[in-house]
Short mmCIF file of C-alpha atoms in Angstrom, two decimals:
data_model
loop_
_atom_site.label_atom_id
_atom_site.label_comp_id
_atom_site.label_asym_id
_atom_site.label_seq_id
_atom_site.Cartn_x
_atom_site.Cartn_y
_atom_site.Cartn_z
CA MET A 20 -0.15 -0.38 -0.34
CA ALA A 21 1.26 3.45 -0.52
CA ILE A 22 1.97 5.55 2.37
CA ILE A 23 1.94 8.86 0.43
CA GLU A 24 -0.84 9.67 -2.02
CA VAL A 25 -0.95 12.54 -3.98
CA SER A 26 -3.88 12.90 -6.46
CA GLY A 27 -4.54 15.64 -8.84
CA VAL A 28 -2.99 18.12 -6.86
CA ARG A 29 -3.17 21.94 -7.84
CA LYS A 30 -2.22 24.94 -6.05
CA VAL A 31 -2.72 28.34 -7.67
CA TYR A 32 -0.69 31.44 -6.53
CA GLY A 33 -1.96 34.96 -8.02
CA GLY A 34 -3.64 33.56 -11.13
CA ARG A 35 -0.67 31.35 -11.82
CA ALA A 36 -0.70 27.37 -11.40
CA VAL A 37 2.60 26.46 -9.38
CA VAL A 38 1.36 22.90 -9.37
CA ASP A 39 -0.88 21.84 -11.81
CA GLY A 40 -2.60 18.18 -11.57
CA VAL A 41 0.49 16.55 -9.69
CA SER A 42 -0.26 12.83 -8.93
CA PHE A 43 2.31 10.39 -7.91
CA ALA A 44 2.09 7.25 -4.98
CA VAL A 45 4.94 6.63 -2.59
CA GLU A 46 5.53 3.12 -1.60
CA GLN A 47 6.36 2.28 1.94
CA GLY A 48 10.08 1.77 2.62
CA GLU A 49 11.31 3.70 -0.72
CA ILE A 50 13.23 6.92 -1.49
CA PHE A 51 11.15 8.80 -3.51
CA GLY A 52 13.09 11.67 -5.44
CA ILE A 53 11.38 14.71 -6.82
CA LEU A 54 13.57 16.36 -9.25
CA GLY A 55 13.00 19.36 -11.31
CA PRO A 56 14.14 22.93 -12.31
CA ASN A 57 13.97 26.12 -9.86
CA GLY A 58 10.21 27.37 -9.62
CA ALA A 59 8.94 24.21 -11.20
CA GLY A 60 6.47 23.36 -8.19
CA LYS A 61 8.69 20.88 -6.30
CA THR A 62 8.47 22.76 -2.57
CA THR A 63 4.96 23.83 -3.23
CA THR A 64 4.19 19.94 -3.53
CA VAL A 65 5.97 18.51 -0.71
CA GLU A 66 4.44 21.54 1.30
CA CYS A 67 0.82 20.29 0.67
CA VAL A 68 2.11 16.60 1.78
CA GLU A 69 3.54 18.22 5.06
CA GLY A 70 0.44 20.23 5.47
CA LEU A 71 1.66 23.54 5.39
CA ARG A 72 -0.42 24.22 2.38
CA ILE A 73 -4.22 23.52 1.27
CA PRO A 74 -4.46 22.12 -2.18
CA ASP A 75 -6.83 23.90 -4.31
CA ALA A 76 -7.74 21.06 -5.82
CA GLY A 77 -6.83 17.49 -5.38
CA SER A 78 -5.89 15.49 -2.55
CA VAL A 79 -2.97 14.26 -0.39
CA ARG A 80 -3.10 11.46 1.92
CA VAL A 81 -0.43 10.25 4.31
CA ALA A 82 -0.97 6.90 5.66
CA GLY A 83 -4.69 7.32 4.99
CA PHE A 84 -4.97 10.56 6.38
CA ASP A 85 -5.31 14.19 5.22
CA PRO A 86 -2.30 16.29 6.46
CA VAL A 87 -4.56 19.40 6.97
CA ALA A 88 -7.68 17.82 8.58
CA ASP A 89 -5.82 15.14 10.39
CA HIS A 90 -2.40 17.19 11.37
CA ASP A 91 -2.15 15.88 14.68
CA ARG A 92 -2.11 12.13 13.40
CA VAL A 93 0.22 13.07 10.74
CA SER A 94 2.41 15.20 12.30
CA LYS A 95 3.29 12.05 14.73
CA ILE A 96 4.26 9.79 11.65
CA LEU A 97 5.83 12.60 9.37
CA GLY A 98 9.24 14.45 9.93
CA ALA A 99 10.14 17.36 7.98
CA GLN A 100 13.28 19.39 7.01
CA LEU A 101 12.22 22.37 5.37
CA GLN A 102 13.99 24.43 3.11
CA GLU A 103 15.03 28.22 4.88
CA SER A 104 13.65 27.26 7.91
CA GLU A 105 15.66 28.14 11.24
CA LEU A 106 16.04 27.62 14.77
CA GLN A 107 16.05 30.29 17.62
CA ALA A 108 19.65 31.79 17.40
CA LYS A 109 20.34 31.20 21.31
CA LEU A 110 19.14 27.89 21.30
CA THR A 111 21.75 25.15 21.73
CA VAL A 112 21.78 21.74 20.12
CA ARG A 113 21.22 19.71 22.92
CA GLU A 114 18.34 21.97 23.74
CA ALA A 115 16.79 21.87 20.25
CA LEU A 116 16.90 18.06 20.37
CA THR A 117 15.59 17.29 23.70
CA LEU A 118 12.68 20.18 22.89
CA TYR A 119 11.67 18.86 19.71
CA ALA A 120 11.65 15.07 21.32
CA ALA A 121 9.15 16.48 23.91
CA PHE A 122 6.82 16.95 20.97
CA TYR A 123 6.24 13.06 20.26
CA PRO A 124 4.84 10.57 22.09
CA HIS A 125 7.67 8.07 21.10
CA PRO A 126 10.67 9.98 20.31
CA ALA A 127 14.09 8.59 19.18
CA ASP A 128 16.86 8.99 21.83
CA TRP A 129 18.65 12.19 20.58
CA ARG A 130 21.86 10.68 21.72
CA PRO A 131 22.42 7.99 19.41
CA LEU A 132 21.01 10.24 16.61
CA ALA A 133 23.39 13.14 17.49
CA GLU A 134 25.93 10.82 17.37
CA ARG A 135 25.21 9.20 13.89
CA LEU A 136 24.67 13.08 12.42
CA GLY A 137 28.22 13.88 13.89
CA LEU A 138 26.76 16.77 16.13
CA THR A 139 28.04 15.02 19.49
CA ALA A 140 30.85 17.53 19.69
CA HIS A 141 28.47 21.00 19.12
CA LEU A 142 25.95 19.68 21.67
CA ASP A 143 26.59 23.09 23.39
CA ALA A 144 26.95 25.19 20.54
CA ARG A 145 24.32 27.66 19.71
CA SER A 146 22.36 26.84 16.55
CA GLY A 147 23.22 30.51 15.22
CA LYS A 148 27.05 29.57 15.68
CA LEU A 149 26.82 26.37 13.69
CA SER A 150 27.94 26.28 10.13
CA GLY A 151 25.48 25.37 7.12
CA GLY A 152 26.60 21.87 7.38
CA GLN A 153 26.47 21.18 11.19
CA LYS A 154 22.72 23.25 11.07
CA GLN A 155 21.69 21.26 8.17
CA ARG A 156 22.40 18.20 9.95
CA LEU A 157 20.68 19.23 12.93
CA PHE A 158 17.56 19.85 10.89
CA ILE A 159 17.71 16.57 9.67
CA ALA A 160 17.99 15.10 13.24
CA LEU A 161 15.26 17.27 13.90
CA ALA A 162 13.33 15.71 10.97
CA LEU A 163 14.10 12.26 12.65
CA ILE A 164 13.69 12.63 16.02
CA GLY A 165 9.66 11.64 16.28
CA ASN A 166 10.79 8.14 15.28
CA PRO A 167 8.56 9.30 12.02
CA LYS A 168 7.41 6.75 9.61
CA VAL A 169 7.79 8.88 6.73
CA VAL A 170 10.38 11.91 6.32
CA VAL A 171 10.62 14.88 3.70
CA LEU A 172 14.18 16.36 2.71
CA ASP A 173 14.12 19.57 0.66
CA GLU A 174 17.12 20.59 -0.53
CA LEU A 175 18.80 17.80 1.80
CA THR A 176 22.35 18.64 0.96
CA THR A 177 22.68 22.40 -0.04
CA GLY A 178 25.29 24.01 1.49
CA LEU A 179 27.13 20.95 2.43
CA ASP A 180 30.70 20.11 1.07
CA PRO A 181 31.12 16.88 -1.30
CA ARG A 182 32.49 15.05 2.02
CA ALA A 183 29.38 15.86 4.10
CA ARG A 184 27.08 15.46 1.30
CA ARG A 185 28.31 11.97 0.77
CA ASP A 186 27.94 11.18 4.45
CA THR A 187 24.42 12.29 4.46
CA TRP A 188 23.66 10.33 1.54
CA LYS A 189 24.91 7.24 3.52
CA LEU A 190 22.72 8.07 6.52
CA ILE A 191 19.63 8.63 4.47
CA GLU A 192 20.16 4.87 2.97
CA ASP A 193 20.70 3.87 6.56
CA VAL A 194 16.99 5.54 7.33
CA ARG A 195 15.47 3.85 4.57
CA ASP A 196 16.89 0.64 5.58
CA SER A 197 15.32 1.07 9.02
CA GLY A 198 12.04 0.98 7.09
CA VAL A 199 11.39 4.85 6.83
CA THR A 200 9.77 6.21 3.74
CA VAL A 201 11.89 9.03 2.27
CA LEU A 202 10.57 11.55 0.01
CA LEU A 203 13.49 13.77 -1.34
CA VAL A 204 13.26 17.21 -3.09
CA THR A 205 16.44 17.60 -4.97
CA HIS A 206 18.09 19.46 -7.84
CA PHE A 207 21.37 17.40 -7.73
CA MET A 208 21.31 14.64 -10.20
CA GLU A 209 23.80 12.88 -8.56
CA GLU A 210 22.16 12.78 -5.57
CA ALA A 211 18.82 11.39 -7.01
CA GLN A 212 20.82 9.12 -9.29
CA ARG A 213 22.57 7.59 -6.26
CA LEU A 214 19.57 7.79 -3.57
CA CYS A 215 16.27 7.35 -5.08
CA ASP A 216 14.42 4.16 -6.37
CA ARG A 217 11.92 6.23 -8.11
CA ILE A 218 12.01 9.63 -9.57
CA ALA A 219 8.89 12.14 -10.31
CA VAL A 220 10.34 14.85 -12.87
CA ILE A 221 8.26 18.01 -12.15
CA ASP A 222 8.32 20.60 -14.89
CA GLY A 223 6.11 23.75 -14.92
CA GLY A 224 4.01 22.39 -11.76
CA ARG A 225 3.46 18.95 -14.21
CA ILE A 226 5.05 15.87 -13.79
CA ALA A 227 7.11 15.29 -16.50
CA ALA A 228 8.42 11.73 -16.05
CA LEU A 229 7.97 9.36 -13.26
CA ASP A 230 10.35 6.24 -13.32
CA THR A 231 13.55 4.84 -11.65
CA PRO A 232 16.91 6.72 -12.40
CA ALA A 233 17.80 4.19 -14.91
CA GLY A 234 14.35 3.99 -16.57
CA LEU A 235 14.73 7.78 -17.06
CA ILE A 236 17.87 7.52 -18.66
CA ARG A 237 16.56 4.84 -20.98
CA ARG A 238 13.55 6.77 -21.91
CA ALA A 239 15.65 9.83 -23.01
CA SER A 240 16.55 10.20 -26.55
CA GLY A 241 20.22 10.14 -26.84
CA ALA A 242 20.63 7.69 -24.06
CA THR A 243 23.83 6.25 -24.96
CA VAL A 244 26.78 8.67 -26.04
CA ILE A 245 29.53 7.79 -28.64
CA SER A 246 32.53 10.11 -29.34
CA PHE A 247 35.75 9.75 -31.50
CA SER A 248 38.42 11.56 -33.47
CA PRO A 249 38.22 10.18 -37.21
CA SER A 250 41.35 9.80 -39.20
CA ALA A 251 39.16 11.43 -41.97
CA PRO A 252 36.28 13.72 -42.47
CA LEU A 253 32.80 11.86 -42.22
CA ASP A 254 30.51 12.66 -44.61
CA GLU A 255 27.96 14.97 -42.68
CA CYS A 256 24.52 13.35 -44.67
CA GLU A 257 25.99 9.82 -43.64
CA LEU A 258 26.17 10.60 -40.16
CA ARG A 259 22.71 12.24 -39.90
CA ALA A 260 21.32 9.27 -41.56
CA LEU A 261 22.23 7.11 -38.54
CA PRO A 262 19.45 5.20 -37.13
CA ALA A 263 17.86 6.55 -33.83
CA LEU A 264 20.38 9.26 -33.81
CA ALA A 265 19.40 12.09 -31.39
CA SER A 266 22.21 14.82 -31.80
CA VAL A 267 25.78 15.33 -33.42
CA GLU A 268 28.35 17.83 -32.26
CA TYR A 269 31.55 18.77 -33.53
CA LYS A 270 34.19 19.97 -31.21
CA ASP A 271 37.84 20.53 -32.56
CA ASP A 272 38.60 17.06 -34.12
CA ARG A 273 36.29 15.15 -32.27
CA VAL A 274 32.69 13.77 -32.97
CA THR A 275 30.40 13.34 -30.35
CA LEU A 276 26.85 11.20 -31.44
CA SER A 277 24.20 10.29 -29.00
CA GLY A 278 21.56 7.96 -29.70
CA THR A 279 20.92 4.00 -29.01
CA ASP A 280 22.90 0.90 -29.05
CA ASP A 281 21.51 0.50 -32.93
CA THR A 282 23.48 3.93 -33.14
CA VAL A 283 26.48 2.64 -31.91
CA ASN A 284 26.45 -0.82 -34.39
CA ALA A 285 25.45 1.64 -37.09
CA VAL A 286 28.32 4.19 -36.83
CA ILE A 287 31.05 1.30 -36.41
CA THR A 288 29.89 -0.39 -39.50
CA LEU A 289 29.78 3.25 -41.31
CA LEU A 290 33.60 3.84 -40.22
CA ALA A 291 34.55 0.23 -41.05
CA GLN A 292 32.87 0.74 -44.86
CA ARG A 293 34.84 4.08 -45.43
CA HIS A 294 38.26 2.75 -43.95
CA ILE A 295 38.13 5.47 -41.25
CA THR A 296 39.80 4.59 -37.96
CA ALA A 297 38.19 6.03 -34.72
CA HIS A 298 40.86 7.39 -32.27
CA GLN A 299 39.97 7.20 -28.83
CA LEU A 300 36.45 5.75 -29.03
CA ARG A 301 34.33 6.11 -26.09
CA VAL A 302 30.65 4.98 -25.73
CA THR A 303 29.03 5.94 -22.59
CA ASP A 304 25.80 5.85 -21.00
CA ALA A 305 24.32 9.19 -20.71
CA THR A 306 23.71 10.45 -17.22
CA LEU A 307 20.43 11.34 -15.31
CA ASP A 308 21.80 14.96 -16.00
CA ASP A 309 21.21 14.26 -19.66
CA ALA A 310 17.72 12.82 -19.16
CA PHE A 311 16.83 15.92 -17.16
CA LEU A 312 17.70 18.12 -19.32
CA ASP A 313 16.00 16.40 -22.47
CA LEU A 314 12.84 15.88 -20.22
CA THR A 315 12.54 19.14 -19.07
CA GLY A 316 14.42 20.91 -22.07
CA ALA A 317 11.10 21.87 -24.03
CA ASP A 318 9.83 24.69 -21.72
CA ALA A 319 13.32 25.67 -20.57
CA SER A 320 14.00 26.72 -24.32
CA MET B 14 -2.47 14.06 20.48
CA SER B 15 -2.84 12.75 24.03
CA THR B 16 -3.72 15.79 26.47
CA ALA B 17 -0.61 14.53 28.26
CA THR B 18 1.63 14.91 25.38
CA ALA B 19 -0.01 18.25 24.47
CA THR B 20 0.54 19.55 27.99
CA ALA B 21 4.24 17.96 28.10
CA ALA B 22 5.17 19.80 24.79
CA SER B 23 3.43 23.05 25.57
CA THR B 24 5.66 23.24 29.19
CA ALA B 25 8.78 22.11 26.93
CA VAL B 26 8.31 25.14 24.70
CA LEU B 27 7.78 27.44 27.77
CA LYS B 28 10.57 26.62 29.43
CA THR B 29 12.86 26.58 26.16
CA GLU B 30 11.48 30.12 25.56
CA ALA B 31 11.93 31.14 29.42
CA ARG B 32 15.83 29.92 28.98
CA LEU B 33 15.95 31.84 25.79
CA PHE B 34 14.61 35.01 27.65
CA ARG B 35 17.14 34.85 30.07
CA ARG B 36 19.78 35.01 27.02
CA GLU B 37 18.57 38.46 26.11
CA PRO B 38 20.63 40.72 28.51
CA ALA B 39 19.30 43.84 26.27
CA SER B 40 15.54 43.15 26.78
CA LEU B 41 16.05 42.05 30.33
CA PHE B 42 17.75 45.31 31.10
CA TRP B 43 14.93 47.48 29.38
CA VAL B 44 11.93 45.34 31.10
CA MET B 45 13.51 44.61 34.29
CA ALA B 46 15.87 46.97 35.10
CA PHE B 47 15.44 50.41 33.37
CA PRO B 48 12.20 51.69 34.88
CA THR B 49 13.44 51.24 38.11
CA ILE B 50 16.56 52.85 37.60
CA LEU B 51 14.61 55.66 36.06
CA LEU B 52 12.53 55.85 39.18
CA VAL B 53 15.79 55.66 41.22
CA ILE B 54 17.10 58.49 39.43
CA LEU B 55 13.79 60.79 39.41
CA GLY B 56 13.39 60.17 43.14
CA SER B 57 16.96 61.40 43.67
CA ILE B 58 16.29 64.85 42.64
CA PRO B 59 15.18 66.78 45.97
CA SER B 60 12.39 68.87 43.89
CA PHE B 61 10.77 65.69 43.09
CA ARG B 62 10.53 64.62 46.86
CA HIS B 63 7.97 67.77 47.75
CA THR B 64 4.66 67.60 47.75
CA ASP B 65 3.01 69.32 44.92
CA ALA B 66 0.03 71.49 44.77
CA SER B 67 -0.58 71.01 41.00
CA LEU B 68 -0.58 67.05 41.47
CA GLY B 69 -3.19 67.25 44.22
CA GLY B 70 -1.02 67.04 47.27
CA ILE B 71 1.05 64.28 46.27
CA ARG B 72 5.01 64.45 45.47
CA LEU B 73 6.40 63.79 41.90
CA VAL B 74 8.27 60.65 42.59
CA ASP B 75 4.67 59.21 44.04
CA ALA B 76 3.26 60.09 40.51
CA TYR B 77 6.04 58.68 38.79
CA VAL B 78 5.61 54.94 40.40
CA PRO B 79 2.74 54.34 38.30
CA VAL B 80 4.68 56.04 35.18
CA THR B 81 7.51 53.59 35.51
CA VAL B 82 5.13 50.49 35.95
CA LEU B 83 3.45 51.40 32.90
CA MET B 84 6.83 51.97 31.09
CA ALA B 85 7.73 48.46 31.98
CA MET B 86 4.58 47.18 30.20
CA ILE B 87 5.25 49.31 27.12
CA LEU B 88 8.83 48.24 26.88
CA ALA B 89 7.88 44.38 27.65
CA GLY B 90 4.95 44.51 25.28
CA LEU B 91 5.80 46.73 22.45
CA GLN B 92 9.40 46.95 22.11
CA ALA B 93 10.82 43.77 23.53
CA MET B 94 7.89 40.96 22.22
CA PRO B 95 7.21 42.33 18.43
CA PRO B 96 10.65 41.79 16.91
CA VAL B 97 11.06 38.33 18.58
CA ILE B 98 7.83 37.31 17.21
CA THR B 99 8.24 38.60 13.65
CA GLY B 100 11.79 37.14 13.71
CA TYR B 101 10.11 33.82 14.72
CA ARG B 102 7.87 33.99 11.48
CA GLU B 103 10.50 35.70 9.37
CA ARG B 104 12.88 32.93 10.01
CA GLY B 105 11.15 30.22 9.30
CA ILE B 106 10.90 29.09 13.13
CA LEU B 107 7.11 29.31 13.53
CA ARG B 108 6.77 26.94 9.90
CA ARG B 109 8.96 24.32 11.43
CA MET B 110 7.06 23.93 14.38
CA SER B 111 3.65 23.79 12.36
CA THR B 112 5.16 20.59 11.02
CA THR B 113 5.22 18.98 14.77
CA PRO B 114 2.38 17.68 16.31
CA VAL B 115 2.77 20.94 18.57
CA ARG B 116 1.02 24.01 16.99
CA PRO B 117 2.97 27.18 16.60
CA HIS B 118 0.59 28.77 18.90
CA ALA B 119 2.09 27.31 21.87
CA LEU B 120 5.50 29.43 20.95
CA LEU B 121 3.18 32.87 20.95
CA GLY B 122 1.64 31.94 23.97
CA ALA B 123 4.81 31.47 25.55
CA GLN B 124 6.41 34.53 24.29
CA MET B 125 3.46 36.62 25.59
CA GLY B 126 3.07 34.81 28.61
CA LEU B 127 6.89 35.47 29.31
CA HIS B 128 6.79 39.23 28.55
CA GLY B 129 3.61 39.78 30.72
CA ALA B 130 5.54 38.13 33.33
CA ALA B 131 8.25 39.90 32.92
CA ALA B 132 6.32 43.51 32.85
CA LEU B 133 4.39 42.19 36.26
CA LEU B 134 7.70 41.32 38.19
CA SER B 135 9.10 44.78 36.96
CA ALA B 136 5.88 46.68 38.10
CA LEU B 137 6.33 45.03 41.42
CA LEU B 138 10.17 45.91 41.65
CA SER B 139 8.97 49.53 40.88
CA LEU B 140 6.39 49.63 43.87
CA ALA B 141 9.37 47.99 45.97
CA VAL B 142 11.69 50.26 45.26
CA GLY B 143 9.26 53.37 45.41
CA ARG B 144 8.32 52.13 49.06
CA ILE B 145 11.62 51.38 50.22
CA ALA B 146 14.01 54.02 49.00
CA PHE B 147 11.28 56.93 48.70
CA ASP B 148 8.39 56.08 51.11
CA VAL B 149 5.92 55.79 48.21
CA VAL B 150 2.69 54.26 49.94
CA LEU B 151 2.09 51.08 48.47
CA PRO B 152 -1.46 50.62 46.51
CA ARG B 153 -3.93 51.13 49.07
CA GLN B 154 -6.90 49.46 46.99
CA VAL B 155 -4.71 46.32 46.25
CA PHE B 156 -7.33 44.49 44.15
CA GLY B 157 -8.22 47.41 42.02
CA TYR B 158 -4.49 47.94 41.57
CA LEU B 159 -4.01 44.42 40.36
CA LEU B 160 -6.83 44.18 38.29
CA ALA B 161 -5.95 47.56 36.06
CA LEU B 162 -2.12 46.02 35.91
CA VAL B 163 -3.44 42.84 34.34
CA LEU B 164 -5.57 44.76 31.97
CA ALA B 165 -2.93 47.24 31.28
CA ILE B 166 -0.60 44.45 30.57
CA LEU B 167 -3.14 42.43 28.50
CA ALA B 168 -3.44 45.66 26.31
CA ALA B 169 0.33 46.10 26.16
CA LEU B 170 0.82 42.55 24.97
CA ALA B 171 -2.26 42.87 22.44
CA LEU B 172 -0.91 46.02 21.44
CA GLY B 173 2.47 44.05 20.89
CA ALA B 174 0.61 41.18 19.25
CA LEU B 175 -0.72 43.56 16.64
CA VAL B 176 2.92 45.26 15.82
CA ALA B 177 4.35 41.71 15.17
CA ALA B 178 0.91 40.65 13.36
CA ILE B 179 1.45 43.57 10.62
CA ALA B 180 5.50 44.06 10.51
CA ARG B 181 6.95 41.60 7.75
CA THR B 182 10.38 41.67 9.28
CA GLY B 183 11.79 42.16 12.71
CA LYS B 184 13.35 45.35 11.31
CA ILE B 185 10.14 46.98 10.54
CA ALA B 186 8.63 45.41 13.94
CA SER B 187 11.35 47.28 15.96
CA ALA B 188 10.82 50.56 13.85
CA ILE B 189 6.93 50.12 14.25
CA GLY B 190 7.58 49.55 17.98
CA SER B 191 9.65 52.57 18.37
CA ALA B 192 7.01 55.04 16.53
CA VAL B 193 4.41 53.93 18.73
CA PHE B 194 6.35 53.73 21.81
CA PHE B 195 6.88 57.61 22.27
CA PRO B 196 3.02 58.52 21.90
CA MET B 197 2.51 55.68 24.51
CA MET B 198 4.89 56.52 26.81
CA PHE B 199 3.61 60.03 26.48
CA CYS B 200 -0.03 59.00 27.63
CA ALA B 201 1.25 56.87 30.40
CA GLY B 202 2.88 60.18 31.71
CA VAL B 203 6.52 59.75 31.64
CA TRP B 204 6.86 63.69 30.57
CA VAL B 205 4.04 64.96 32.63
CA PRO B 206 2.15 62.98 34.79
CA VAL B 207 -1.40 62.53 33.58
CA GLN B 208 -2.84 63.97 36.90
CA ALA B 209 -0.58 67.20 35.95
CA MET B 210 -2.01 67.67 32.52
CA PRO B 211 -4.34 70.30 31.60
CA ASP B 212 -7.95 68.90 31.65
CA THR B 213 -8.48 68.77 27.60
CA LEU B 214 -5.37 66.97 27.12
CA ALA B 215 -5.87 64.64 30.23
CA HIS B 216 -9.59 63.88 28.65
CA ILE B 217 -8.14 62.54 25.28
CA VAL B 218 -5.20 60.91 26.76
CA GLU B 219 -7.53 58.90 29.05
CA LEU B 220 -8.96 57.40 25.90
CA THR B 221 -5.85 55.90 25.17
CA PRO B 222 -4.75 52.33 26.85
CA PHE B 223 -2.02 53.74 28.86
CA GLY B 224 -3.51 57.07 29.80
CA ALA B 225 -6.62 55.18 31.11
CA ALA B 226 -4.31 52.82 32.56
CA ALA B 227 -2.34 55.59 34.34
CA GLN B 228 -5.52 56.87 35.65
CA ALA B 229 -6.96 53.62 37.17
CA LEU B 230 -3.38 53.14 38.78
CA ASN B 231 -3.70 56.30 40.38
CA GLN B 232 -6.85 55.88 41.68
CA ALA B 233 -6.21 52.39 43.14
CA ALA B 234 -2.83 54.14 44.68
CA ALA B 235 -4.79 56.48 46.50
CA GLY B 236 -7.25 53.76 47.74
CA ASP B 237 -10.25 54.14 45.46
CA TRP B 238 -11.70 51.72 43.40
CA PRO B 239 -10.62 52.59 39.69
CA GLY B 240 -13.48 53.87 37.49
CA TRP B 241 -15.07 51.70 35.44
CA VAL B 242 -14.59 53.71 32.32
CA HIS B 243 -11.18 53.64 32.80
CA LEU B 244 -11.16 49.85 33.40
CA GLY B 245 -13.51 49.86 30.39
CA VAL B 246 -11.37 51.73 28.04
CA LEU B 247 -8.40 49.11 28.75
CA ALA B 248 -10.52 46.30 28.47
CA LEU B 249 -11.98 47.46 25.06
CA TRP B 250 -8.08 48.26 23.74
CA ALA B 251 -7.26 44.73 24.75
CA VAL B 252 -10.11 43.11 23.24
CA VAL B 253 -10.14 45.21 19.97
CA LEU B 254 -6.19 44.95 19.53
CA SER B 255 -6.04 41.24 20.29
CA GLY B 256 -8.72 40.96 17.52
CA ALA B 257 -7.02 42.81 15.00
CA ALA B 258 -3.66 41.11 15.67
CA THR B 259 -5.82 37.54 15.49
CA ARG B 260 -7.28 38.80 12.39
CA TRP B 261 -3.77 40.12 10.62
CA PHE B 262 -1.32 37.53 11.82
CA ARG B 263 0.39 35.58 9.30
CA TRP B 264 2.16 32.05 10.42
CA GLU B 265 4.71 32.86 7.54
#
C-alpha cells in the first residue's frame, strides 16, 4: 500500500498554477525523489504533503490521513526538513534536540541520533553559531527525532561540502533501510541517481516523467553517447542518416553522437565501410543529468 | 495528540522560551531594570520629593511610580516582544513548528506569557523600590490596582501582537514599535504625569490604553476603586487590539 498518495493536486498563486495536477504514490520503504528546475513546483508539492499548504484541488493522503484535517495524526508520523527554516539563534543543539523530542509521543533517543549525525561535539553550541553543514545535519536530526514513518527532506544537501554530502547520503540510505519512507526534493542529479528508487521529474507544475533513475535515462533520447576522433572527415549526410540518432556535435576534431545501441552498431559499420579509424573511441551511458535536460528542455527553451 | 503529551510539549516550549528570554540581556535590562533605575534617578532629585499642589498634594516621585510601572509594560509588550515574534516568523521557526504535533500557537503563547510576567515583576520591583527608597505608599486598593495592572499588561501584549502581525520583518517591527513607543509613553505620563496635564489633554489621553491605565492605577494607589470607565477603556483596547492581531497575523 502506498504511504503517500498525491492525486491531482493543484495550487494557484496570483492566477498562476504553481502545481498543476500532480499525482504520484510513494510506496512504503522507498526513497522517492522529486526532481525539477527551480520554480517547478517541487517545494509547493511537498508542502502540501507536510500539511503546510492546502491544495486548491486534488487530495493528499499520508498513511490514509489528510495532512491538514488530520494534522495531529500526520504530524506524529511525518518528519520534515524544510527549506529556509531556522531555529532560535540562541538555542543550543542539545536544547533543540530535547525540545523537539518532547513534541512526540514516542521519540527517538537523541544521543545516538546526534552521534550518527556528527553533532555530539557541538551539543552546547548555539544554533546561530553552527556552520551551514552543521545546521543542516541538526535539521535532519530534528526531522528524524519523532521516529517518523515518513521523512520529507527538501534540498537536503544544499550547503554541504562533498564529503558531508556523501555522509548524508549514507545516512539517508540507513534511514530507508530501517523502514522509513523518504520523500526527497533535490536538484542534484548525482544525489537523485545515487539515492532514489524512483523519481518524479516535475516541470512547470506538472509531472514530466516518473520512473526509476535507470528508466529515466533509458527513456531519454540519446541515452548512449559515442565520441571519437575520425582519421578522415566523415560525410555529414551519412552521419545524419544513422538510426535512432539524437544529436551530432563537433568539437575540435572530435565527433560526439548520441543515440541508442543501434546508433553505436551503425556508426561502427559506417566507419569500417569508409576505412576510417576512430581514435579514442568512447561509448558511455548518458547520465541522469542528460535525461533531466532532455525531459525538461522543451519548456526551458 | 493526547492531553498529557500536549501539556508536556507546551511546558517544554515555555521552559525553552524562558531560557532563551534569559539569554537576551538587552530585553532583560530595558524591561526589568530600566524603569526602576529611572525611578531611582528621578527620586534622587530633591524637588521630586516635595509635595506638589498641581498633583493634588502628592509628590512627583509618587506620581512617577505608576509611570514606571506602565513603562515596563510598554517596553515589554511593544519594544521587546514584537521583534522576537516577527523574527520567529521571518526565519521559519513558526513554520518548522507547524510540521510537528505542537502548533506554533504554543510559541506565541509562551512569548506573551513571558513578556507579561516580566512586565509584572518589573512593576512589583518599581513598587517595592518606591516604597523602600522613597516612602511611596503601596497601593491602598490592592485588588483594584492588580486588576488595572493585569488589564494594562493585556492591552500592552495585544498592541505588541498587532505590531508583530502587521510587520513583515523584525526590523520593521522594531521601527513600528519605536514609532508607537513615544506616544504611548507620553500617554502613560512619562513627560508630564496624567494628573498634571491640562484637563482637555487629560481627557483625550484617558481614551488611550496607557492614559486610562495611568488614571486607574493612580485611583487605586490613592485607595479608591479604579473608575469603571478607565477599566472599560483598557479592556476594550485589549479586546480590539487582540482581535486585530488575530485577524492579520500570518504564520509565515
